[in-house]
Short mmCIF file of C-alpha atoms in Angstrom, two decimals:
data_model
loop_
_atom_site.label_atom_id
_atom_site.label_comp_id
_atom_site.label_asym_id
_atom_site.label_seq_id
_atom_site.Cartn_x
_atom_site.Cartn_y
_atom_site.Cartn_z
CA THR F 122 41.47 107.61 199.50
CA GLN F 123 42.50 106.99 195.89
CA ARG F 124 39.39 104.88 195.29
CA MET F 125 37.12 107.54 196.80
CA HIS F 126 38.77 110.09 194.54
CA LEU F 127 38.29 107.83 191.53
CA ILE F 128 34.52 107.58 192.05
CA GLN F 129 34.24 111.38 192.03
CA ILE F 130 35.68 111.67 188.53
CA ASP F 131 33.23 110.09 186.12
CA SER F 132 35.49 110.24 183.05
CA VAL F 133 38.21 108.25 184.88
CA GLN F 134 35.64 105.77 186.15
CA ARG F 135 34.39 105.21 182.60
CA TRP F 136 37.99 104.76 181.35
CA MET F 137 38.66 102.13 184.02
CA GLU F 138 35.44 100.26 183.17
CA ASP F 139 36.64 99.99 179.56
CA LEU F 140 40.23 99.22 180.59
CA ARG F 141 39.19 96.29 182.79
CA TYR F 142 38.55 94.08 179.77
CA MET F 143 41.01 95.67 177.34
CA THR F 144 44.16 93.76 176.44
CA GLU F 145 46.86 94.14 173.81
CA VAL F 146 46.57 90.82 172.02
CA GLU F 147 49.59 88.88 170.67
CA ARG S 124 61.74 81.28 172.28
CA ALA S 125 59.51 83.41 170.04
CA ALA S 126 56.56 81.14 170.84
CA GLN S 127 57.39 81.44 174.53
CA GLY S 128 57.13 85.20 174.18
CA ARG S 129 53.70 85.03 172.58
CA THR S 130 52.55 82.49 175.18
CA TYR S 131 53.65 84.72 178.07
CA GLY S 132 51.67 87.54 176.46
CA ASN S 133 48.57 85.37 176.18
CA LEU S 134 49.02 84.12 179.76
CA GLY S 135 49.38 87.68 181.00
CA ASN S 136 46.18 88.70 179.26
CA THR S 137 44.31 85.70 180.68
CA HIS S 138 45.47 86.44 184.24
CA TYR S 139 44.41 90.06 183.69
CA LEU S 140 40.93 89.13 182.48
CA LEU S 141 40.59 86.82 185.51
CA GLY S 142 41.52 89.71 187.79
CA GLN S 143 44.85 88.10 188.79
CA PHE S 144 46.86 91.27 188.33
CA ARG S 145 50.08 90.19 190.14
CA ASN S 146 50.31 87.09 187.94
CA ALA S 147 49.51 89.25 184.91
CA VAL S 148 52.50 91.46 185.77
CA LYS S 149 54.80 88.43 186.13
CA SER S 150 53.79 87.04 182.72
CA HIS S 151 53.97 90.39 180.93
CA GLU S 152 57.44 91.03 182.45
CA GLN S 153 58.58 87.75 180.85
CA ARG S 154 56.93 88.75 177.58
CA LEU S 155 58.78 92.07 177.73
CA LEU S 156 62.13 90.35 178.33
CA ILE S 157 61.69 88.13 175.28
CA ALA S 158 60.44 91.01 173.10
CA LYS S 159 63.67 92.88 173.99
CA GLU S 160 65.80 89.81 173.16
CA PHE S 161 64.29 89.78 169.66
CA GLY S 162 64.27 93.57 169.22
CA ASP S 163 60.52 93.25 168.65
CA LYS S 164 59.43 96.85 169.31
CA ALA S 165 55.72 96.23 168.64
CA ALA S 166 55.64 93.37 171.17
CA GLU S 167 57.61 95.50 173.63
CA ARG S 168 55.05 98.29 173.19
CA ARG S 169 52.16 95.89 173.83
CA ALA S 170 53.85 94.49 176.96
CA TYR S 171 54.40 97.99 178.42
CA CYS S 172 50.76 98.86 177.79
CA ASN S 173 49.50 95.62 179.36
CA LEU S 174 51.79 96.20 182.37
CA GLY S 175 50.48 99.75 182.76
CA ASN S 176 46.91 98.47 182.73
CA ALA S 177 47.65 95.80 185.37
CA TYR S 178 49.35 98.37 187.65
CA ILE S 179 46.23 100.56 187.47
CA PHE S 180 44.13 97.76 188.99
CA LEU S 181 46.84 97.08 191.58
CA GLY S 182 46.47 100.74 192.64
CA GLU S 183 50.14 101.39 191.73
CA PHE S 184 49.51 104.48 189.68
CA SER S 185 53.10 105.81 189.52
CA LEU S 186 54.32 102.49 188.13
CA ALA S 187 51.43 102.51 185.66
CA ALA S 188 52.49 105.99 184.49
CA GLU S 189 56.11 104.83 183.96
CA HIS S 190 54.94 101.94 181.79
CA TYR S 191 52.52 104.09 179.80
CA LYS S 192 55.38 106.54 179.14
CA ARG S 193 57.44 103.71 177.61
CA THR S 194 54.34 102.77 175.55
CA LEU S 195 54.13 106.37 174.35
CA GLN S 196 57.85 106.49 173.38
CA LEU S 197 57.53 103.26 171.41
CA ALA S 198 54.27 104.35 169.74
CA ARG S 199 56.14 107.46 168.52
CA GLN S 200 59.10 105.35 167.32
CA LEU S 201 56.68 103.06 165.49
CA LYS S 202 54.81 106.10 164.11
CA ASP S 203 51.48 104.69 165.27
CA ARG S 204 49.31 107.77 165.91
CA ALA S 205 46.27 105.86 167.19
CA VAL S 206 48.39 104.06 169.80
CA GLU S 207 50.12 107.35 170.65
CA ALA S 208 46.68 108.90 171.29
CA GLN S 209 45.65 105.95 173.45
CA ALA S 210 48.87 106.22 175.52
CA CYS S 211 48.28 109.96 176.07
CA TYR S 212 44.70 109.23 177.16
CA SER S 213 45.94 106.54 179.59
CA LEU S 214 48.55 108.94 180.99
CA GLY S 215 45.98 111.71 181.40
CA ASN S 216 43.73 109.40 183.37
CA THR S 217 46.62 108.00 185.43
CA TYR S 218 47.81 111.49 186.44
CA THR S 219 44.20 112.31 187.37
CA LEU S 220 44.28 109.29 189.70
CA LEU S 221 47.56 110.67 191.08
CA GLN S 222 45.77 114.02 191.53
CA ASP S 223 48.44 115.72 189.39
CA TYR S 224 45.93 117.68 187.31
CA GLU S 225 48.48 119.86 185.44
CA ARG S 226 50.19 116.78 184.00
CA ALA S 227 46.79 115.18 183.36
CA ILE S 228 45.80 118.24 181.32
CA ASP S 229 49.07 118.11 179.32
CA TYR S 230 48.38 114.55 178.25
CA HIS S 231 44.67 115.04 177.62
CA LEU S 232 45.52 118.02 175.37
CA LYS S 233 48.03 115.84 173.48
CA HIS S 234 45.28 113.21 173.11
CA LEU S 235 42.83 115.88 171.92
CA ILE S 236 45.19 117.14 169.20
CA ILE S 237 45.80 113.64 167.82
CA ALA S 238 42.08 112.76 167.97
CA GLN S 239 41.35 115.92 165.94
CA ASP S 240 44.10 115.04 163.42
CA LEU S 241 42.64 111.55 163.04
CA ASN S 242 39.03 112.84 162.82
CA ASP S 243 38.19 110.65 165.81
CA ARG S 244 35.12 112.43 167.20
CA ILE S 245 34.54 109.89 169.97
CA GLY S 246 38.16 110.28 171.13
CA GLU S 247 37.82 114.05 170.91
CA GLY S 248 34.65 113.91 173.03
CA ARG S 249 36.41 111.84 175.69
CA ALA S 250 39.37 114.23 175.71
CA CYS S 251 36.98 117.19 176.24
CA TRP S 252 35.13 115.33 179.01
CA SER S 253 38.44 114.56 180.76
CA LEU S 254 39.74 118.11 180.32
CA GLY S 255 36.51 119.54 181.74
CA ASN S 256 36.92 117.39 184.84
CA ALA S 257 40.62 118.17 185.27
CA TYR S 258 40.04 121.93 184.96
CA THR S 259 37.15 121.66 187.45
CA ALA S 260 39.52 119.91 189.89
CA LEU S 261 41.95 122.84 189.49
CA GLY S 262 39.14 125.37 190.03
CA ASN S 263 39.56 126.77 186.50
CA HIS S 264 35.87 127.02 185.75
CA ASP S 265 36.18 129.03 182.51
CA GLN S 266 38.25 126.31 180.86
CA ALA S 267 36.03 123.63 182.45
CA MET S 268 32.96 125.28 180.88
CA HIS S 269 34.68 125.55 177.48
CA PHE S 270 35.44 121.82 177.40
CA ALA S 271 32.05 120.83 178.88
CA GLU S 272 30.35 122.72 176.03
CA LYS S 273 32.58 121.03 173.45
CA HIS S 274 31.84 117.65 175.06
CA LEU S 275 28.10 118.34 174.88
CA GLU S 276 28.33 119.38 171.21
CA ILE S 277 30.29 116.25 170.25
CA SER S 278 28.03 113.96 172.32
CA LYS S 279 24.98 115.30 170.45
CA GLU S 280 26.74 114.73 167.15
CA THR S 281 27.76 111.15 168.01
CA GLY S 282 24.35 110.33 169.54
CA ASP S 283 25.82 109.63 172.99
CA ARG S 284 22.78 110.27 175.22
CA SER S 285 24.49 109.27 178.48
#
């Protein structure tokens, strides 16, 4: 259900696409 | 011990990039432990942020929110406004995933104010986009329209055609 919900909200989807390869580097 | 801390951080990031989010959490927990031993607040802040990100992809949104809140507290202690803005943006998105739109709006508004202070038009545009969606989810169409118009105006200015 949470994933279905996620797809409906484009701004969150875009955030997660960016987040997937974002790390806080040492 | 300090090198161990940095190595756990690097290992955590590598697991994360490989999509091994449980292992990423284990490594970043170790990194956090060592950062606390040294009183290294910047490293602690990074570890909390990395843990929040990993919990998002594990679908554990409440845990992600807890870690982002610690990130936000430390960003304020460290007086790092850009990181503070980023933490608010992460919290806004996480509460949207939790379908708690009132809290999402609180954090997106905090993000918006900092983005405006920092003259970050791209950040401001994203905050407006997020606020438009959150107000739509609440059925507050007047506010949704206000932020959609602001998002459109900023997108034109920044040349963001999508």
